[in-house]
Amino acid sequence: MDWDSVCFNAAAFIAGLFLLEFGADRFIDNTATVARRLRVSPTLIALLTAGAEWEELVVVVAAISQRRSNLAMGNILGSSISNILGAFSLGLIFHPGAVTFDRSSKIYSAALLGFTTILSALLAFGMLGRAAGAMLVALFVGYVVSVGYSIYKDILAAPEDSDSDDDSGSDSDSDSDSDGEGYDEEKPNEGGREGGNDGMGEASAPHEVIPLTASGRPSKSLAPTRRRPARSLVYHMCQLLLGFLVLSLSGYILSHSVSAMADSFQLSSTLLGMTVLSIATTLPEKCIAIVSGARGHGGIVVANTAGSNVFLLTLCSGVLFLAGNLEYLRHSVTGFELAVTWVSSLLFFLAVFFGANRWVGVALFSLYIGFIVFEFTVNRR
């Protein structure tokens, strides 16, 4: 075994993860800002940023370009399982108490179960033609349209948060209310009193005192502040393009490094896609689930989990069916992996429909650990 090659590809994989996060943040944040500047519906912005797995789509496209369709299929199903048993479970574990989900969360989970059933049936019966891919893409488009219409009609509540909301340093935050012109300045009270030199004009008005430093200059902490002017639309469009290019580069690095490590350890690409790559690419969902659960926002956990999996099982799978190697796909997954994918969606639906608590999260996470161990020791040994 060439350990130099293994170490190099492991380092490239880690570097690819950093690029993935950077590119995803830039792409999503600036897409939202550009859409807002162009007067696009904010509902669609929230829908496409909450749970949108654009980085997963880039990984799938990169795997297809390298003729590794089995790696892409393993990543899709592995990420779907990881989002539920690995991310949703963490949200429940860190939630302060029992969770009761609203009607919109139940609709999201029911839609996910339906999409999972369709994809599982297609894979189980070998219906992997281009027509199946076009149908999955059409289902995704129909999902976006129907949810957007439902939100518009107040049937569904919009997702409480999005991936970009947790990026405190994003440019979109600074532009959310800065579409005005120039600077906003806070001017200090230039006169300690109003009315006259005798000080009796308005005695009740407080006199503002700005402390001085040793040099006699006003303290910087209380000096007048200026808000940064709004960025231009061209700036955000360039940042959006930069994010997309970085996403493309990270997808190539991740898929290539995982494929090379699979060859070095004589493991199947499907196994590494189902385990290592899927765990790595769903780290943002796990972080969001932990933070949202700890703050008591169960709706955010459901929206991100269901939205991410619908994106994976419809759009990503549809693109794979349309452009991937169908012969590789027919033998890429096992019945056990399909069963775990479908059962995890069923458990997600039941947890949302009947409510859940911390112990349910512990049980789901234990199932995920068992799945990973079984994959390496029995199913793909």
Short mmCIF file of C-alpha atoms in Angstrom, two decimals:
data_model
loop_
_atom_site.label_atom_id
_atom_site.label_comp_id
_atom_site.label_asym_id
_atom_site.label_seq_id
_atom_site.Cartn_x
_atom_site.Cartn_y
_atom_site.Cartn_z
CA MET A 1 0.00 0.00 0.00
CA ASP A 2 1.27 3.45 -0.95
CA TRP A 3 0.98 5.34 2.34
CA ASP A 4 2.26 8.54 0.78
CA SER A 5 -0.70 8.50 -1.61
CA VAL A 6 -3.11 7.70 1.23
CA CYS A 7 -1.85 10.61 3.37
CA PHE A 8 -1.95 12.99 0.44
CA ASN A 9 -5.53 12.08 -0.46
CA ALA A 10 -6.60 12.27 3.19
CA ALA A 11 -5.14 15.78 3.41
CA ALA A 12 -6.81 16.71 0.12
CA PHE A 13 -10.11 15.41 1.50
CA ILE A 14 -9.84 17.62 4.59
CA ALA A 15 -8.90 20.63 2.47
CA GLY A 16 -11.88 19.87 0.22
CA LEU A 17 -14.19 20.04 3.23
CA PHE A 18 -13.01 23.56 4.06
CA LEU A 19 -13.50 24.60 0.45
CA LEU A 20 -16.94 22.99 0.48
CA GLU A 21 -18.06 25.02 3.49
CA PHE A 22 -16.59 28.26 2.14
CA GLY A 23 -18.16 27.79 -1.29
CA ALA A 24 -21.55 26.79 0.09
CA ASP A 25 -21.67 29.84 2.37
CA ARG A 26 -20.70 32.23 -0.40
CA PHE A 27 -23.07 30.70 -2.91
CA ILE A 28 -26.14 30.55 -0.65
CA ASP A 29 -25.66 33.90 1.10
CA ASN A 30 -25.08 35.88 -2.07
CA THR A 31 -27.84 34.05 -3.95
CA ALA A 32 -30.25 35.25 -1.27
CA THR A 33 -28.90 38.81 -1.45
CA VAL A 34 -29.06 38.96 -5.26
CA ALA A 35 -32.60 37.59 -5.19
CA ARG A 36 -33.63 40.21 -2.67
CA ARG A 37 -32.07 43.01 -4.72
CA LEU A 38 -33.86 41.74 -7.85
CA ARG A 39 -37.19 41.64 -5.98
CA VAL A 40 -37.48 37.84 -6.13
CA SER A 41 -39.96 36.36 -3.66
CA PRO A 42 -38.35 35.95 -0.20
CA THR A 43 -40.39 32.75 0.22
CA LEU A 44 -38.47 31.11 -2.61
CA ILE A 45 -35.21 32.39 -1.13
CA ALA A 46 -35.97 30.68 2.17
CA LEU A 47 -37.08 27.50 0.40
CA LEU A 48 -33.91 27.23 -1.69
CA THR A 49 -31.53 28.05 1.16
CA ALA A 50 -33.15 26.06 3.99
CA GLY A 51 -32.06 22.50 3.39
CA ALA A 52 -30.77 23.02 -0.16
CA GLU A 53 -27.91 20.59 -0.79
CA TRP A 54 -26.10 22.40 -3.60
CA GLU A 55 -22.76 21.07 -2.39
CA GLU A 56 -24.10 17.52 -2.65
CA LEU A 57 -25.18 18.18 -6.22
CA VAL A 58 -21.66 19.39 -7.02
CA VAL A 59 -20.19 16.20 -5.52
CA VAL A 60 -22.59 14.11 -7.63
CA VAL A 61 -21.67 15.95 -10.83
CA ALA A 62 -17.95 15.63 -10.05
CA ALA A 63 -18.33 11.88 -9.43
CA ILE A 64 -20.21 11.48 -12.72
CA SER A 65 -17.46 13.32 -14.59
CA GLN A 66 -14.91 10.87 -13.14
CA ARG A 67 -17.06 7.86 -14.14
CA ARG A 68 -17.76 7.04 -10.48
CA SER A 69 -21.55 6.83 -10.57
CA ASN A 70 -21.51 4.27 -7.74
CA LEU A 71 -19.72 6.80 -5.52
CA ALA A 72 -22.43 9.36 -6.28
CA MET A 73 -25.24 6.89 -5.54
CA GLY A 74 -23.62 5.84 -2.28
CA ASN A 75 -23.22 9.48 -1.26
CA ILE A 76 -26.90 10.24 -2.00
CA LEU A 77 -28.27 7.36 0.04
CA GLY A 78 -25.62 7.70 2.76
CA SER A 79 -26.32 11.42 3.15
CA SER A 80 -30.05 10.74 3.31
CA ILE A 81 -29.52 8.24 6.12
CA SER A 82 -27.02 10.54 7.87
CA ASN A 83 -29.40 13.52 7.77
CA ILE A 84 -32.06 11.55 9.67
CA LEU A 85 -30.20 9.12 11.93
CA GLY A 86 -27.17 11.36 12.37
CA ALA A 87 -28.41 14.99 12.22
CA PHE A 88 -32.10 14.88 13.16
CA SER A 89 -31.25 12.61 16.10
CA LEU A 90 -28.69 15.13 17.38
CA GLY A 91 -31.32 17.86 17.22
CA LEU A 92 -33.57 15.76 19.44
CA ILE A 93 -30.75 14.91 21.84
CA PHE A 94 -29.82 18.56 22.36
CA HIS A 95 -33.42 19.76 22.58
CA PRO A 96 -34.25 20.84 26.14
CA GLY A 97 -37.46 18.79 26.36
CA ALA A 98 -40.12 16.87 24.47
CA VAL A 99 -40.76 18.13 20.94
CA THR A 100 -44.21 18.58 19.41
CA PHE A 101 -44.06 19.42 15.72
CA ASP A 102 -46.49 21.65 13.85
CA ARG A 103 -48.62 20.83 10.80
CA SER A 104 -46.07 22.07 8.28
CA SER A 105 -43.40 19.78 9.75
CA LYS A 106 -45.72 16.81 9.36
CA ILE A 107 -46.36 17.71 5.72
CA TYR A 108 -42.62 17.99 5.07
CA SER A 109 -41.98 14.58 6.63
CA ALA A 110 -44.86 12.94 4.73
CA ALA A 111 -43.56 14.31 1.43
CA LEU A 112 -40.10 12.97 2.23
CA LEU A 113 -41.49 9.49 2.94
CA GLY A 114 -43.28 9.53 -0.39
CA PHE A 115 -40.17 10.56 -2.35
CA THR A 116 -38.07 7.96 -0.54
CA THR A 117 -40.57 5.26 -1.43
CA ILE A 118 -40.47 6.23 -5.11
CA LEU A 119 -36.65 6.20 -5.33
CA SER A 120 -36.38 2.95 -3.35
CA ALA A 121 -38.84 1.27 -5.73
CA LEU A 122 -36.92 2.50 -8.78
CA LEU A 123 -33.64 1.13 -7.42
CA ALA A 124 -35.15 -2.13 -6.17
CA PHE A 125 -36.78 -2.98 -9.51
CA GLY A 126 -33.90 -1.68 -11.67
CA MET A 127 -35.93 1.10 -13.30
CA LEU A 128 -32.94 3.37 -13.83
CA GLY A 129 -33.53 4.77 -17.30
CA ARG A 130 -33.42 8.36 -18.43
CA ALA A 131 -37.19 8.54 -18.10
CA ALA A 132 -36.87 7.80 -14.38
CA GLY A 133 -34.30 10.58 -14.04
CA ALA A 134 -36.54 13.06 -15.82
CA MET A 135 -39.41 12.05 -13.55
CA LEU A 136 -37.32 12.66 -10.41
CA VAL A 137 -36.24 16.10 -11.62
CA ALA A 138 -39.88 16.90 -12.45
CA LEU A 139 -40.87 15.79 -8.95
CA PHE A 140 -38.35 18.20 -7.48
CA VAL A 141 -39.68 21.07 -9.59
CA GLY A 142 -43.22 20.15 -8.58
CA TYR A 143 -42.15 20.03 -4.93
CA VAL A 144 -40.67 23.54 -5.11
CA VAL A 145 -43.74 24.92 -6.85
CA SER A 146 -46.24 23.23 -4.53
CA VAL A 147 -44.45 24.23 -1.31
CA GLY A 148 -44.05 27.80 -2.56
CA TYR A 149 -47.75 27.93 -3.43
CA SER A 150 -48.70 26.44 -0.07
CA ILE A 151 -46.59 28.97 1.79
CA TYR A 152 -48.17 31.74 -0.24
CA LYS A 153 -51.62 30.47 0.72
CA ASP A 154 -50.61 30.15 4.40
CA ILE A 155 -51.11 26.39 4.33
CA LEU A 156 -47.47 25.82 5.28
CA ALA A 157 -45.27 27.91 7.49
CA ALA A 158 -41.99 28.99 5.95
CA PRO A 159 -38.86 27.34 7.38
CA GLU A 160 -37.88 29.09 10.57
CA ASP A 161 -34.26 29.43 9.52
CA SER A 162 -31.82 28.66 6.75
CA ASP A 163 -28.26 27.51 6.38
CA SER A 164 -27.18 31.07 5.75
CA ASP A 165 -28.80 32.39 8.96
CA ASP A 166 -26.06 30.82 11.07
CA ASP A 167 -23.29 32.64 9.26
CA SER A 168 -22.90 35.66 11.48
CA GLY A 169 -20.14 37.10 9.35
CA SER A 170 -21.93 36.92 6.02
CA ASP A 171 -22.28 39.92 3.80
CA SER A 172 -25.99 39.41 3.47
CA ASP A 173 -26.49 40.26 7.12
CA SER A 174 -24.84 43.62 6.67
CA ASP A 175 -26.97 44.33 3.61
CA SER A 176 -30.33 43.31 4.99
CA ASP A 177 -31.26 46.83 5.88
CA SER A 178 -28.62 48.91 4.17
CA ASP A 179 -30.20 49.56 0.80
CA GLY A 180 -30.36 53.28 1.55
CA GLU A 181 -27.96 55.84 0.28
CA GLY A 182 -24.63 56.73 1.83
CA TYR A 183 -23.87 56.44 5.52
CA ASP A 184 -25.98 56.64 8.63
CA GLU A 185 -24.31 58.68 11.31
CA GLU A 186 -24.99 59.00 14.99
CA LYS A 187 -24.35 62.62 15.94
CA PRO A 188 -23.56 63.47 19.55
CA ASN A 189 -25.49 66.14 21.35
CA GLU A 190 -23.66 69.28 20.41
CA GLY A 191 -25.12 71.31 23.24
CA GLY A 192 -25.50 70.14 26.75
CA ARG A 193 -28.66 72.20 27.14
CA GLU A 194 -31.15 74.05 25.11
CA GLY A 195 -32.63 77.37 25.81
CA GLY A 196 -29.99 79.83 27.02
CA ASN A 197 -26.87 80.47 28.99
CA ASP A 198 -28.64 80.50 32.28
CA GLY A 199 -29.19 76.72 32.08
CA MET A 200 -32.91 77.10 32.92
CA GLY A 201 -34.27 76.38 29.43
CA GLU A 202 -34.96 72.67 29.76
CA ALA A 203 -33.50 71.59 33.03
CA SER A 204 -34.80 68.03 32.72
CA ALA A 205 -32.85 67.28 29.52
CA PRO A 206 -29.85 65.05 30.31
CA HIS A 207 -26.42 66.38 29.51
CA GLU A 208 -24.39 63.88 27.41
CA VAL A 209 -20.85 63.45 28.64
CA ILE A 210 -18.28 61.68 26.43
CA PRO A 211 -15.33 60.44 28.51
CA LEU A 212 -11.88 61.52 27.41
CA THR A 213 -8.71 59.49 27.12
CA ALA A 214 -5.44 60.51 28.69
CA SER A 215 -4.55 62.50 25.58
CA GLY A 216 -7.76 64.49 25.82
CA ARG A 217 -9.46 62.84 22.85
CA PRO A 218 -12.93 61.28 23.02
CA SER A 219 -13.05 57.58 23.84
CA LYS A 220 -13.33 55.46 20.69
CA SER A 221 -15.92 53.18 22.29
CA LEU A 222 -18.40 56.06 22.51
CA ALA A 223 -17.30 57.99 19.43
CA PRO A 224 -19.82 58.48 16.61
CA THR A 225 -20.09 55.33 14.47
CA ARG A 226 -20.73 54.87 10.79
CA ARG A 227 -22.52 51.94 9.19
CA ARG A 228 -20.88 50.35 6.17
CA PRO A 229 -22.59 51.30 2.89
CA ALA A 230 -24.52 48.69 0.93
CA ARG A 231 -22.58 46.48 -1.42
CA SER A 232 -23.42 46.75 -5.09
CA LEU A 233 -25.39 44.12 -6.99
CA VAL A 234 -22.34 43.42 -9.19
CA TYR A 235 -20.29 42.65 -6.06
CA HIS A 236 -22.79 40.04 -4.87
CA MET A 237 -23.05 38.50 -8.33
CA CYS A 238 -19.26 38.14 -8.43
CA GLN A 239 -19.31 36.57 -4.95
CA LEU A 240 -22.05 34.19 -6.11
CA LEU A 241 -19.90 33.13 -9.07
CA LEU A 242 -16.90 32.71 -6.77
CA GLY A 243 -18.94 30.47 -4.47
CA PHE A 244 -20.08 28.32 -7.38
CA LEU A 245 -16.50 27.92 -8.67
CA VAL A 246 -15.25 26.97 -5.21
CA LEU A 247 -18.12 24.47 -4.87
CA SER A 248 -17.14 22.90 -8.18
CA LEU A 249 -13.49 22.65 -7.13
CA SER A 250 -14.37 21.14 -3.75
CA GLY A 251 -16.65 18.57 -5.35
CA TYR A 252 -13.85 17.46 -7.66
CA ILE A 253 -11.34 17.24 -4.78
CA LEU A 254 -13.68 15.31 -2.46
CA SER A 255 -14.83 12.76 -5.03
CA HIS A 256 -11.33 12.23 -6.42
CA SER A 257 -9.68 11.85 -3.00
CA VAL A 258 -12.33 9.40 -1.77
CA SER A 259 -12.04 7.35 -4.96
CA ALA A 260 -8.24 7.23 -4.61
CA MET A 261 -8.48 6.11 -0.96
CA ALA A 262 -11.01 3.46 -1.93
CA ASP A 263 -8.54 2.09 -4.48
CA SER A 264 -5.70 2.20 -1.95
CA PHE A 265 -7.66 0.23 0.68
CA GLN A 266 -9.33 -1.95 -1.97
CA LEU A 267 -12.77 -0.81 -0.82
CA SER A 268 -15.77 -0.09 -3.00
CA SER A 269 -16.52 3.51 -3.89
CA THR A 270 -20.10 2.92 -2.81
CA LEU A 271 -18.97 2.03 0.72
CA LEU A 272 -16.90 5.18 1.16
CA GLY A 273 -19.63 7.28 -0.43
CA MET A 274 -22.20 5.71 1.89
CA THR A 275 -20.10 6.34 5.01
CA VAL A 276 -17.07 8.69 4.98
CA LEU A 277 -18.14 11.09 2.20
CA SER A 278 -21.76 11.27 3.35
CA ILE A 279 -20.74 12.02 6.94
CA ALA A 280 -18.39 14.76 5.77
CA THR A 281 -20.81 16.48 3.40
CA THR A 282 -23.63 16.50 5.98
CA LEU A 283 -21.58 18.23 8.68
CA PRO A 284 -23.46 21.53 8.09
CA GLU A 285 -26.79 19.79 8.72
CA LYS A 286 -25.45 18.28 11.93
CA CYS A 287 -24.24 21.68 13.17
CA ILE A 288 -27.58 23.29 12.35
CA ALA A 289 -29.46 20.46 14.07
CA ILE A 290 -27.42 20.79 17.27
CA VAL A 291 -27.75 24.58 17.48
CA SER A 292 -31.45 24.56 16.52
CA GLY A 293 -32.27 21.77 18.94
CA ALA A 294 -30.42 23.44 21.80
CA ARG A 295 -32.41 26.65 21.18
CA GLY A 296 -35.71 24.76 21.08
CA HIS A 297 -36.44 25.31 17.36
CA GLY A 298 -37.68 21.88 16.34
CA GLY A 299 -39.18 23.23 13.13
CA ILE A 300 -35.75 24.23 11.86
CA VAL A 301 -34.43 20.72 12.42
CA VAL A 302 -37.33 19.20 10.49
CA ALA A 303 -37.19 21.72 7.64
CA ASN A 304 -33.47 21.23 7.09
CA THR A 305 -33.64 17.44 7.37
CA ALA A 306 -36.65 16.97 5.13
CA GLY A 307 -35.59 19.67 2.67
CA SER A 308 -32.08 18.25 2.37
CA ASN A 309 -33.32 14.71 1.75
CA VAL A 310 -35.94 15.77 -0.80
CA PHE A 311 -33.17 17.64 -2.64
CA LEU A 312 -30.95 14.54 -2.56
CA LEU A 313 -33.57 11.95 -3.49
CA THR A 314 -35.16 13.91 -6.32
CA LEU A 315 -32.85 16.44 -7.98
CA CYS A 316 -29.48 14.78 -7.23
CA SER A 317 -30.78 11.30 -8.03
CA GLY A 318 -32.50 12.56 -11.17
CA VAL A 319 -29.29 14.18 -12.44
CA LEU A 320 -27.42 10.94 -11.68
CA PHE A 321 -29.96 8.85 -13.59
CA LEU A 322 -29.81 11.24 -16.54
CA ALA A 323 -26.04 11.59 -16.83
CA GLY A 324 -24.52 8.67 -14.89
CA ASN A 325 -23.45 5.19 -15.94
CA LEU A 326 -26.60 3.07 -15.61
CA GLU A 327 -24.70 -0.22 -15.52
CA TYR A 328 -22.74 0.90 -12.47
CA LEU A 329 -25.92 2.12 -10.82
CA ARG A 330 -27.73 -1.22 -11.19
CA HIS A 331 -25.23 -2.92 -8.90
CA SER A 332 -24.19 0.03 -6.74
CA VAL A 333 -26.41 -0.48 -3.67
CA THR A 334 -27.56 -3.50 -1.68
CA GLY A 335 -31.01 -4.41 -0.42
CA PHE A 336 -29.87 -3.67 3.13
CA GLU A 337 -28.86 -0.11 2.23
CA LEU A 338 -32.16 0.49 0.44
CA ALA A 339 -34.06 -0.88 3.43
CA VAL A 340 -32.18 1.39 5.86
CA THR A 341 -32.86 4.40 3.64
CA TRP A 342 -36.60 3.74 3.56
CA VAL A 343 -36.91 2.74 7.23
CA SER A 344 -35.03 5.86 8.35
CA SER A 345 -37.54 8.02 6.44
CA LEU A 346 -40.39 6.08 8.05
CA LEU A 347 -38.93 6.60 11.52
CA PHE A 348 -38.50 10.29 10.75
CA PHE A 349 -42.15 10.55 9.73
CA LEU A 350 -43.34 8.72 12.87
CA ALA A 351 -41.15 10.87 15.15
CA VAL A 352 -42.51 14.06 13.63
CA PHE A 353 -46.13 12.89 13.51
CA PHE A 354 -46.32 11.55 17.07
CA GLY A 355 -43.71 13.80 18.70
CA ALA A 356 -40.30 12.87 20.05
CA ASN A 357 -37.93 13.45 22.93
CA ARG A 358 -34.26 13.07 23.79
CA TRP A 359 -34.47 9.29 24.16
CA VAL A 360 -35.88 8.94 20.67
CA GLY A 361 -32.85 10.88 19.45
CA VAL A 362 -30.52 8.56 21.34
CA ALA A 363 -32.21 5.53 19.78
CA LEU A 364 -31.95 6.98 16.26
CA PHE A 365 -28.29 7.89 16.70
CA SER A 366 -27.55 4.40 18.04
CA LEU A 367 -29.12 2.96 14.89
CA TYR A 368 -26.81 5.14 12.81
CA ILE A 369 -23.71 3.90 14.65
CA GLY A 370 -24.93 0.34 14.15
CA PHE A 371 -25.47 0.97 10.44
CA ILE A 372 -21.91 2.30 9.97
CA VAL A 373 -20.39 -0.65 11.84
CA PHE A 374 -22.51 -3.16 9.89
CA GLU A 375 -21.51 -1.59 6.58
CA PHE A 376 -17.79 -2.00 7.25
CA THR A 377 -17.89 -5.38 8.99
CA VAL A 378 -20.63 -7.36 7.24
CA ASN A 379 -22.47 -5.73 4.34
CA ARG A 380 -19.45 -4.44 2.38
CA ARG A 381 -16.63 -6.54 3.80
#
